[in-house]
Coordinates of C-alpha atoms and ligand atoms in Angstrom, one line a residue:
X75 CA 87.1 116.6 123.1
X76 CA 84.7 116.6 125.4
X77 CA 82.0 118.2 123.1
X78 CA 82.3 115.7 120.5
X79 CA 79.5 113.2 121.4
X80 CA 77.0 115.9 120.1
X81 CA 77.9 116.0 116.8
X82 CA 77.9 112.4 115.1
X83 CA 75.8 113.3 112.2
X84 CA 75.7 115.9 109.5
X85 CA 72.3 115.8 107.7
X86 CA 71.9 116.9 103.9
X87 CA 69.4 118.6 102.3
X88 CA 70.5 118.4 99.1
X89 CA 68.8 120.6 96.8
X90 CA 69.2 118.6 93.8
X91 CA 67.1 117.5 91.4
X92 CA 65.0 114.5 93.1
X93 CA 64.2 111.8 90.7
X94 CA 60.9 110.8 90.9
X95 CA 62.2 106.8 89.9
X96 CA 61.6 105.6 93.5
X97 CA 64.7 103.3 92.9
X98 CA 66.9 106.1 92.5
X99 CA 68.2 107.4 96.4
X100 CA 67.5 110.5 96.8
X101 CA 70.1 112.2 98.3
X102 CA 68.1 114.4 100.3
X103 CA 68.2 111.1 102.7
X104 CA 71.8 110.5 103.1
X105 CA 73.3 111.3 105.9
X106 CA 77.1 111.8 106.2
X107 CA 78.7 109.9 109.1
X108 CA 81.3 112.4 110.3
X109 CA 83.0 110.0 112.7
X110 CA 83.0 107.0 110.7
X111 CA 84.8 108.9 107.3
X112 CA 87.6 110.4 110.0
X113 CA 87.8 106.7 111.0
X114 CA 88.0 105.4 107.8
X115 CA 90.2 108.5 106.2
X116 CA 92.7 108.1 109.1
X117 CA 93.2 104.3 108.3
X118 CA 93.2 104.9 104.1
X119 CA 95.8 108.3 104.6
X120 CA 98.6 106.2 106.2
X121 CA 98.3 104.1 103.3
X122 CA 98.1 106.5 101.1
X123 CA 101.1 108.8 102.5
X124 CA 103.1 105.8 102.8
X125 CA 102.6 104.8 99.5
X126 CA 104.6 107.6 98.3
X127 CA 107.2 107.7 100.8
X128 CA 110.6 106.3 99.0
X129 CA 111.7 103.7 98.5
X130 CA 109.4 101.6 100.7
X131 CA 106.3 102.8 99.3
X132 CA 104.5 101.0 96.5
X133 CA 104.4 104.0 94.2
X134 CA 108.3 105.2 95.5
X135 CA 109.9 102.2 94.8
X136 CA 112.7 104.3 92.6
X137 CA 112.5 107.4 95.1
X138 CA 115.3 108.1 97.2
X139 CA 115.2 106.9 100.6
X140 CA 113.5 109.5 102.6
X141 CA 112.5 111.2 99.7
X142 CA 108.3 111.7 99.2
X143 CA 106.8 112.1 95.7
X144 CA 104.3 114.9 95.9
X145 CA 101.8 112.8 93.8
X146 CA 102.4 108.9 91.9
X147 CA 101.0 111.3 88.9
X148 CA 103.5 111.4 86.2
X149 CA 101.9 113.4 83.3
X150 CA 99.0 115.7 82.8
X151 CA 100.6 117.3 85.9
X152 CA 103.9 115.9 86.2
X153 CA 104.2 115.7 89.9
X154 CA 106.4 112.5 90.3
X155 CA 109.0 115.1 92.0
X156 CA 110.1 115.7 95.9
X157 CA 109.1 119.4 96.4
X158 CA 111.0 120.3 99.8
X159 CA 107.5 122.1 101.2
X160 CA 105.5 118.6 100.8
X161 CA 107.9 116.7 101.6
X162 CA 108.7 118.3 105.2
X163 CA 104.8 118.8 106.0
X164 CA 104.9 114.8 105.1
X165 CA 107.6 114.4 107.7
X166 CA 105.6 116.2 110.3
X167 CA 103.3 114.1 110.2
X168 CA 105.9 111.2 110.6
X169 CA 107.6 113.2 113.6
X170 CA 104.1 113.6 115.2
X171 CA 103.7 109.5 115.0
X172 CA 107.4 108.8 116.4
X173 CA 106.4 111.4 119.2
X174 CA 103.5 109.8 120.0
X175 CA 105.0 106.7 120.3
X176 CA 105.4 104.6 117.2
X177 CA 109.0 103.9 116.9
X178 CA 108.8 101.6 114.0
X179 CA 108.9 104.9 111.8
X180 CA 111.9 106.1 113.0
X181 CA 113.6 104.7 109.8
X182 CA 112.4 107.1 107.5
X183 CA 113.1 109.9 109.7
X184 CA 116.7 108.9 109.3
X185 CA 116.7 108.4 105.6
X186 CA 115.1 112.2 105.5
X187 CA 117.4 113.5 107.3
X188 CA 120.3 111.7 104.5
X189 CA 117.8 113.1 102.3
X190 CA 117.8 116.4 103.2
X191 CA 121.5 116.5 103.3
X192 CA 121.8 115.5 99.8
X193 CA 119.4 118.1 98.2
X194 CA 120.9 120.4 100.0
X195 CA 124.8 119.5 98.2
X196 CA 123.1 119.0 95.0
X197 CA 123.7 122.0 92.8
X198 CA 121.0 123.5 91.1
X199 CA 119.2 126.1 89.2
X200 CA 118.8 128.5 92.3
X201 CA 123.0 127.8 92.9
X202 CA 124.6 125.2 95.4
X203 CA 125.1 124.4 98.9
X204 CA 126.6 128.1 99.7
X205 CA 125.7 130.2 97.3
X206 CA 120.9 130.0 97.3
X207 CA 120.6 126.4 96.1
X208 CA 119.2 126.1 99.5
X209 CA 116.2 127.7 97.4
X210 CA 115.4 125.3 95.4
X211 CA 111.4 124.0 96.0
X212 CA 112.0 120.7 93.6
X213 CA 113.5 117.6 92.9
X214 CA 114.0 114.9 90.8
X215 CA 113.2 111.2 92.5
X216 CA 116.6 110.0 92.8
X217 CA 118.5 113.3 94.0
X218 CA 119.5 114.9 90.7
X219 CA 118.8 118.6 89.9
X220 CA 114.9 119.2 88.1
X221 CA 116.4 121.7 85.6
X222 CA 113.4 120.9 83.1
X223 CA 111.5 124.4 81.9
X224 CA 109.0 125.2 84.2
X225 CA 106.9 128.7 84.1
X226 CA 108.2 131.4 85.8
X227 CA 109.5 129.8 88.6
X228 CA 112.4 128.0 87.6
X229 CA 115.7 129.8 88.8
X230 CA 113.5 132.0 91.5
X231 CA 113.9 130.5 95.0
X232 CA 110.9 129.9 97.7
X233 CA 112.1 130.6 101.0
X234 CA 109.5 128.2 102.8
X235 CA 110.8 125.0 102.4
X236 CA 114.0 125.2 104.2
X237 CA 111.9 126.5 107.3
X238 CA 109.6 123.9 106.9
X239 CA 112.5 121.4 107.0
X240 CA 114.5 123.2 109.7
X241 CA 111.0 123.0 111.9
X242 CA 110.6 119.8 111.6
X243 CA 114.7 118.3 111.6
X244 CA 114.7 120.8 115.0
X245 CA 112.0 119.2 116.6
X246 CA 113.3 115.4 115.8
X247 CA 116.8 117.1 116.9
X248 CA 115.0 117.6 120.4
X249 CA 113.4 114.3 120.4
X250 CA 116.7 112.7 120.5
X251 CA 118.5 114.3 123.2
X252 CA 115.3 114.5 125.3
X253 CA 115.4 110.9 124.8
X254 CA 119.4 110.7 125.2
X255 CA 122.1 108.7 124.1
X256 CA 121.9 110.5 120.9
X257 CA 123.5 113.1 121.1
X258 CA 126.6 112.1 118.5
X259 CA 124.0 111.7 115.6
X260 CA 122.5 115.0 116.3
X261 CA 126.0 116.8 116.3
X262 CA 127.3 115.0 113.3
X263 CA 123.9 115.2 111.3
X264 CA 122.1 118.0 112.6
X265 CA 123.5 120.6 114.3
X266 CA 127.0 121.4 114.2
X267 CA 128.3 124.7 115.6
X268 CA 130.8 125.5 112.8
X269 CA 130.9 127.9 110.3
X270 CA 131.0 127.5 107.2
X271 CA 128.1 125.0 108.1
X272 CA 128.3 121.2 107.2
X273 CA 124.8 120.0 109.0
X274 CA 121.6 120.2 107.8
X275 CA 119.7 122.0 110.3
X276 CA 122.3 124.8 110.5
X277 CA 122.7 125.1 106.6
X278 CA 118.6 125.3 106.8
X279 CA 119.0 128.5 110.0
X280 CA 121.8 130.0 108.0
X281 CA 120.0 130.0 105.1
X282 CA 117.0 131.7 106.8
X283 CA 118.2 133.9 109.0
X284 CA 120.6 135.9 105.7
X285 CA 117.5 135.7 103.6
X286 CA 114.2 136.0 104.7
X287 CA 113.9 139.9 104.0
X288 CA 114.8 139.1 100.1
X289 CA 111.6 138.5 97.7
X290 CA 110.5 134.9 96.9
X291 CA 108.0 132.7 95.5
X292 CA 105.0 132.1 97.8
X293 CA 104.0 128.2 98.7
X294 CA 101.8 128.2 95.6
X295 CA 104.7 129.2 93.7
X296 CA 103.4 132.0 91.2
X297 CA 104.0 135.7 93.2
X298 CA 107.8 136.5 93.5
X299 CA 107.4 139.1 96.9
X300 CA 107.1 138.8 100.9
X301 CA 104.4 136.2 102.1
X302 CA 102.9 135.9 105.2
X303 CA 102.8 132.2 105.1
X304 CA 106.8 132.2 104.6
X305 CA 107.3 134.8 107.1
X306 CA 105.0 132.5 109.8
X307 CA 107.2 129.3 109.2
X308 CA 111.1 131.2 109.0
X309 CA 110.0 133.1 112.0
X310 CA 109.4 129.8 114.1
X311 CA 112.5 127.9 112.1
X312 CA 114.4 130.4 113.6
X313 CA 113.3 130.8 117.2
X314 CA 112.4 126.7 117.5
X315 CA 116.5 126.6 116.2
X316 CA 117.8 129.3 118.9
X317 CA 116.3 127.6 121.3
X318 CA 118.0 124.1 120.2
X319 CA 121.2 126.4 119.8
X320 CA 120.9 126.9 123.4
X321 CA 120.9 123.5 123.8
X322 CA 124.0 122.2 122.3
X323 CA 125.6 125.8 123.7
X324 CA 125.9 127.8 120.2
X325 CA 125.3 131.1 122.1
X326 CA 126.5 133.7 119.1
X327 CA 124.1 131.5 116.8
X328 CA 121.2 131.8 119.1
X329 CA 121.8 135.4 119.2
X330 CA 121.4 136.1 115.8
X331 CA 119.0 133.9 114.8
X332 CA 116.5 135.5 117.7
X333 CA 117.5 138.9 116.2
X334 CA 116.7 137.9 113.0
X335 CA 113.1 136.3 114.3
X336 CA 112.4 139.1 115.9
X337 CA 112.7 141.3 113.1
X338 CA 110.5 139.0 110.8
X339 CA 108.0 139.8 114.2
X340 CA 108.0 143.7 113.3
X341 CA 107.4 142.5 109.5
X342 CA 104.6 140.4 110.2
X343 CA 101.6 143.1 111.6
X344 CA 102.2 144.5 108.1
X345 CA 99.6 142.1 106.6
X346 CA 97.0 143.0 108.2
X347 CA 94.2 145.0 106.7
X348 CA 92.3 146.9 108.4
X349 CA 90.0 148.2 105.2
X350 CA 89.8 144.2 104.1
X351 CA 89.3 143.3 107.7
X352 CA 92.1 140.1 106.7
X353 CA 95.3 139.0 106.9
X354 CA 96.8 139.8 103.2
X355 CA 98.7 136.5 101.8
X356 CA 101.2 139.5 100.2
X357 CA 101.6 142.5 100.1
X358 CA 101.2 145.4 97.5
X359 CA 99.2 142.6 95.3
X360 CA 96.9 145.1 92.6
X361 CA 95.6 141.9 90.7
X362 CA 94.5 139.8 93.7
X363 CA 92.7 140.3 97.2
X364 CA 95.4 138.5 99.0
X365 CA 92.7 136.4 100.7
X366 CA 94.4 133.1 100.9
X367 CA 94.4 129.9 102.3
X368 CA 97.8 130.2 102.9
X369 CA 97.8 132.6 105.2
X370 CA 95.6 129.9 107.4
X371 CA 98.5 127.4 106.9
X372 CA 101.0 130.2 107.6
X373 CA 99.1 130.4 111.4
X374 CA 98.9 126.5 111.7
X375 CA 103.1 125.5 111.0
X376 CA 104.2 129.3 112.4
X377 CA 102.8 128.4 115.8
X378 CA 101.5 124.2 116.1
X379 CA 100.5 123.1 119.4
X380 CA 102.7 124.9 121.8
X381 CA 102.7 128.3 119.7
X382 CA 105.4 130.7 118.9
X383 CA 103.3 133.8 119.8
X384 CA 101.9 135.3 116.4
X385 CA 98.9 135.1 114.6
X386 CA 98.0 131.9 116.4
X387 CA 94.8 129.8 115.0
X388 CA 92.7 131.3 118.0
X389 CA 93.9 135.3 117.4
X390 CA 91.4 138.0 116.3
X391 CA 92.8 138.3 112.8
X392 CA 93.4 134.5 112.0
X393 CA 89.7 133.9 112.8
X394 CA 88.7 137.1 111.0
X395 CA 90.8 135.9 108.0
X396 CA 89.2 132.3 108.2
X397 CA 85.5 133.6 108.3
X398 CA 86.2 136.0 105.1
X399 CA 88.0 133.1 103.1
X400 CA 84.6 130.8 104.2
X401 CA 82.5 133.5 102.7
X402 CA 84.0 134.6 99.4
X403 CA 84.8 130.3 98.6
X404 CA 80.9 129.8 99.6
X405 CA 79.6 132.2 96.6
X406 CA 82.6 131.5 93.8
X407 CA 82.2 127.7 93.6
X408 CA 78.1 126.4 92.3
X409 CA 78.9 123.4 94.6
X410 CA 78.4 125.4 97.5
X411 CA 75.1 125.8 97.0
X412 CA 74.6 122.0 96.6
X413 CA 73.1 121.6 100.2
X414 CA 75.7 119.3 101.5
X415 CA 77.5 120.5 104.7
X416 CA 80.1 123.1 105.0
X417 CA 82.1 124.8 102.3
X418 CA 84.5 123.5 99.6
X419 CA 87.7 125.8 99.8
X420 CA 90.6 126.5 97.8
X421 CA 93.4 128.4 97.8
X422 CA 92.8 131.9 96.4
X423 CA 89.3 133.3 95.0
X424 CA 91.5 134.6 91.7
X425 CA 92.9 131.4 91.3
X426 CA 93.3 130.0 87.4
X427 CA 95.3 126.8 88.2
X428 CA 92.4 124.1 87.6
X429 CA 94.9 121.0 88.2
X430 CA 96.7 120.3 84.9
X431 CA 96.5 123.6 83.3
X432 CA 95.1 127.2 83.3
X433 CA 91.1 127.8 83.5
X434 CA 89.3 128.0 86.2
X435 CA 90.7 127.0 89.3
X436 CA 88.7 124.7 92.3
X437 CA 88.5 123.4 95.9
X438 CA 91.5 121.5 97.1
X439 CA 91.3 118.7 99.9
X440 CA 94.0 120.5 101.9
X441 CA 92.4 123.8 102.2
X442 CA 89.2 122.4 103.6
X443 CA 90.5 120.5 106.1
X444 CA 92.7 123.5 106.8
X445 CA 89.5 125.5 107.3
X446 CA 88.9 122.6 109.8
X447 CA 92.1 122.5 111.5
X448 CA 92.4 125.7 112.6
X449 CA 88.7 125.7 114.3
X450 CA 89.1 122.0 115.8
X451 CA 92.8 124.0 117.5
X452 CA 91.3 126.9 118.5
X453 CA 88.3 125.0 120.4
X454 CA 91.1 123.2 122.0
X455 CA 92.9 126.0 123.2
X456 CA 89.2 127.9 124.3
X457 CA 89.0 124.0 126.7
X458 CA 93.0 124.9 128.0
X459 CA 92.5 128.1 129.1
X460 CA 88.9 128.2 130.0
X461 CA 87.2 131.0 128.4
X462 CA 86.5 132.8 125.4
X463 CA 87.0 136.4 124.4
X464 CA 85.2 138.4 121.5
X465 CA 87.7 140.5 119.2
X466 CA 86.1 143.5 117.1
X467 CA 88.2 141.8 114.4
X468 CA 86.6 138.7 114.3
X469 CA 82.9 139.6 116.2
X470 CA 81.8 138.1 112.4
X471 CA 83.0 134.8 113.2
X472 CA 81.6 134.3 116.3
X473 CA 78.1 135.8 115.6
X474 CA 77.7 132.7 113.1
X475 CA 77.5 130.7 116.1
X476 CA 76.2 133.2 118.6
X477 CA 74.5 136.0 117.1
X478 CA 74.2 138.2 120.3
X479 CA 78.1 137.2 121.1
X480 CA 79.8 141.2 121.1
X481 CA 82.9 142.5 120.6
X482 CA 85.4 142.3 124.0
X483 CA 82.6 140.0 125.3
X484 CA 84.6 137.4 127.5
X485 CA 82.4 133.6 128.0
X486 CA 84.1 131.5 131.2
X487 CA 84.2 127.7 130.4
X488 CA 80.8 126.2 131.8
X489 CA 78.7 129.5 130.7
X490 CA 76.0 128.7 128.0
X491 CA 77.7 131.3 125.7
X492 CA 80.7 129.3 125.7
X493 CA 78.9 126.0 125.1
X494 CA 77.2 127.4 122.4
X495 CA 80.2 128.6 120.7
X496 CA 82.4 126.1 120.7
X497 CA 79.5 123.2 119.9
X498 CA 78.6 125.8 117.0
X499 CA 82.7 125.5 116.3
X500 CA 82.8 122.0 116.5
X501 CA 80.0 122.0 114.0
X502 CA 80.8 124.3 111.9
X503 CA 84.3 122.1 111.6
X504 CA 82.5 118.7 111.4
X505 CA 80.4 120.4 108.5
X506 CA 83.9 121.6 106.6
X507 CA 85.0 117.6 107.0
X508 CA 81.6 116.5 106.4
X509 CA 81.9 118.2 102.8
X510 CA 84.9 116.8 102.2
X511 CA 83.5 113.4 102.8
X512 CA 80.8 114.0 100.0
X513 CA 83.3 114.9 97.5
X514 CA 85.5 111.8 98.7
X515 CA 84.7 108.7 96.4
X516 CA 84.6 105.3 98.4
X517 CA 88.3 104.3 98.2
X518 CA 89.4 107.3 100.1
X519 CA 91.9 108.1 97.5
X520 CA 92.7 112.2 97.6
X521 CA 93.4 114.0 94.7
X522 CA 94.7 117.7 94.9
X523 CA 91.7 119.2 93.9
X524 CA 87.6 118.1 92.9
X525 CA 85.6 120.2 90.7
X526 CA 84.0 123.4 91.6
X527 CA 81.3 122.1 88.9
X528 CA 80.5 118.5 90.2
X529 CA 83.4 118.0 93.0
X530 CA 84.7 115.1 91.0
X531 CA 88.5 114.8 91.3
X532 CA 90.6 117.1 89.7
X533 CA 94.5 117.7 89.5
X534 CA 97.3 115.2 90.4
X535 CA 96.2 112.1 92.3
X536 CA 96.8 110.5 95.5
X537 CA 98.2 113.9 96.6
X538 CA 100.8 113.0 99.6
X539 CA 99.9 116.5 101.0
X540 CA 96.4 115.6 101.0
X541 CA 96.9 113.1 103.0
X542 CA 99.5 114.8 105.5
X543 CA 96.8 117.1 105.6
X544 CA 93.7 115.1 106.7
X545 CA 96.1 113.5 109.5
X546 CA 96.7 116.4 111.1
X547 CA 93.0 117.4 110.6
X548 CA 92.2 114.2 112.3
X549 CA 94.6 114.7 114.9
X550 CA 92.9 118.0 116.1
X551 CA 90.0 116.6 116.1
X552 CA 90.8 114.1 118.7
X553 CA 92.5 117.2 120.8
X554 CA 96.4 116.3 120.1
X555 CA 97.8 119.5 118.1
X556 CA 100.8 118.4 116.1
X557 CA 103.8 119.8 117.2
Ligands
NOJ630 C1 101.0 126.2 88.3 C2 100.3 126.3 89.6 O1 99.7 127.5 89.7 C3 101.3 126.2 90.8 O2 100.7 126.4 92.0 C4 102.0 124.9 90.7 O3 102.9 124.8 91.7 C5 102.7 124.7 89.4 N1 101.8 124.9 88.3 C6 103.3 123.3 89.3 O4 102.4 122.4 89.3
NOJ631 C1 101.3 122.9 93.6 C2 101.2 123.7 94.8 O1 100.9 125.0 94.5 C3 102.5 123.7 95.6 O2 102.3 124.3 96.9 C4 103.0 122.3 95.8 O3 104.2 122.3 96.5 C5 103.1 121.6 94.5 N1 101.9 121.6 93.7 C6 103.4 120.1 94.7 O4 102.4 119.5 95.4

């Protein structure tokens, strides 16, 4: 990005204690190297993601192939499982690799896509291959059914995970026949225009498309309702398959899965709040805000680099959303007044879930990088098209970086205005990795979250999400939007 060059350095003021030992470093001196921890994290979160990736990785030597352990963690949480959400935001970041050229993973896209189609045919809890067990979110290693107890959401499908595997089989599906020659795998494994289905893409659309108006558990798998986040990534499964449909000449299918996207589309606006001034994670919540980072991740895989034309990282309410969720994270957690850069985030300001148990919940990894994400996107997309407009919704945002900026103000690429606001973006996201750098220890290994206290780790280790996360963090850094 052509702004970059400006921003190597993030300086701290810590306000900590200073130690008046001379030998001791004050911390007010260290400076955090932005560049050099995204070169460093990039080169540690292939590792790390790999590691868990069965059965080549060192920790998923007894996984499935194809299958991704959400964390090597096996007790105090238990998280040696493949959850279907982690496991296709894994492979996305896998696609994006192949896409951009490294062939040499193509393996493991294969063995997920054998994968897939076993989960799918195992029974389970939430019923088989045509009767919900589609619904499932979790796995054991090898295949088998997780029927352990589990809180309250054993039995209760989440409606995510298929869409997040349907966006992410669809656009490997396209890779191949762009690529051609492929076309029998893609018919055989993939996509089959028969009813009842046999492939996994279409068992993932059907799936979708006859469900997506019935209550489920949300990604963080406590509230059984409507989520935006869900809503974001069915809505694109469905249009990215119609137009795949189109493709391998499915017409009726297309059809009805457009219908159905397009009614998830009327659905959608219904999160916004005007009062809040956010986008509400769910709806009709009375014991929680519905400020949540998931509705940021619900922007980011609905819409990806080309965009499926809602809620988009660079719309009004998205960045509205983003600066509210920065502001309410910034007071809850004592670490934030620390003085290093940017803002630890986590999920949801009510959360309780502190990692292994109930107290009092803290920052994730994934959730500030998300915070990142989004900004380091939208900057891109201000360079595409070449200018800047002001919402009312979001004048907040913008005025952190330009306090004169006004509502339905427009700043053309070149103006001062827009150089200020996007080098005050590209800060501002800099900062959000910058913090995550100080509350990184030196082997780069991610947990899922690091205290709200101290910003030690907390929670299951070596979190493949966290990883998958920082990747595609890094990626918009450099200007390449995953898919
Ligand atoms: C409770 C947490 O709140 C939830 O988000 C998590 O998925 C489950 N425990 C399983 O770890
Ligand atoms: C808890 C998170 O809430 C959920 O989103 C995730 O799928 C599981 N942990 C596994 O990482």
């Amino acid at each position: 990005m052509k702004f970059l060059p400006a921003l190597l350095f993030v300086t701290l003021a810590v306000q900590e204690p200073t130690f008046v030992n001379a030998r001791v470093v004050d911390k007010r001196q260290t400076t955090i190297d932005v560049n050099a921890f995204m070169n460093k994290q990039t080169f540690i979160s292939w590792v790390g993601l790999y590691r868990n990736v069965g059965n080549s990785g060192d920790y998923a030597r007894n996984v499935d192939p194809g299958g991704v352990i959400a964390s090597p963690s096996m007790s105090n949480p238990d998280y040696y499982y493949q959850w279907i959400r982690d496991s296709a935001l894994v492979f996305k970041v896998i696609l994006n690799q192949l896409i951009s050229g490294n062939s040499s993973v193509e393996v493991h896209l294969k063995n997920y896509v054998a994968e897939s189609n076993k989960l799918q045919h195992t029974p389970n809890p939430s019923g088989d291959y045509y009767s919900g067990g589609l619904g499932e979110p979790k796995f054991q290693v090898n295949g088998t059914a997780f029927t352990g107890s589990w809180g309250i959401t054993k039995d209760i499908p989440q409606l995510d995970g298929p869409a997040l595997r349907a966006i992410v089989l669809i656009e490997y599906a396209n890779t191949l026949l762009d690529r051609g020659g492929d076309t029998r795998y893609v018919t055989n494994n993939l996509y089959q225009a028969v009813l009842p289905y046999n492939t996994v893409i279409k068992a993932d659309l059907e799936y979708v498309s006859h469900n997506w108006h019935v209550d489920n558990f949300d990604l963080w798998e406590e509230v059984n309702a409507q989520h935006f986040f869900t809503l974001m990534v069915q809505r694109r499964a469905l249009l990215a398959g119609a137009e795949l449909v189109d493709r391998l000449s499915d017409g009726g299918a297309a059809t009805w899965y457009r219908q159905q996207a397009d009614a998830i589309g009327g659905v959608l606006p219904r999160f916004w709040s005007s009062s809040k001034n956010f986008l509400q994670a769910t709806l009709n919540q009375s014991n929680r805000q519905s400020l949540d980072c998931g509705t940021l991740l619900g922007s980011l895989h609905g819409n990806g680099k080309r965009g499926w034309g809602i809620f988009p990282p660079e719309s009004d309410e998205v960045l509205a959303t983003l600066d509210a969720l920065v502001n309410v994270f910034k007071s809850l957690y004592p670490i934030n007044s620390n003085g290093a850069p940017g803002v630890a985030i986590g999920r949801y300001p009510e959360d309780t879930y502190d990692g292994t148990g109930t107290s009092v919940a803290n920052p994730w990894y994934l959730c500030t990088f998300t915070t990142a994400e989004i900004v380091y996107n939208v900057v891109k997309r201000y360079e595409d098209v070449g200018y800047i407009t002001v919402g009312a919704k979001s004048l907040n945002f913008f005025q952190r970086f330009l306090p004169s900026a006004t509502s339905g103000a427009t700043y053309a690429s070149g103006s001062a205005n827009f150089n200020i606001i996007v080098n005050g973006m590209l800060q501002f996201a800099d900062d959000q990795m910058g913090r995550a750098a100080y509350h990184t220890p030196d082997t780069g290994s991610l947990s899922e979250q690091y205290s709200r206290d101290n910003g030690f780790q907390k929670g299951a280790r070596d979190l493949t999400w966290s990883y998958a996360s920082f990747l595609t963090t890094a990626w918009a850094r450099s200007g390449n939007v995953a898919f």
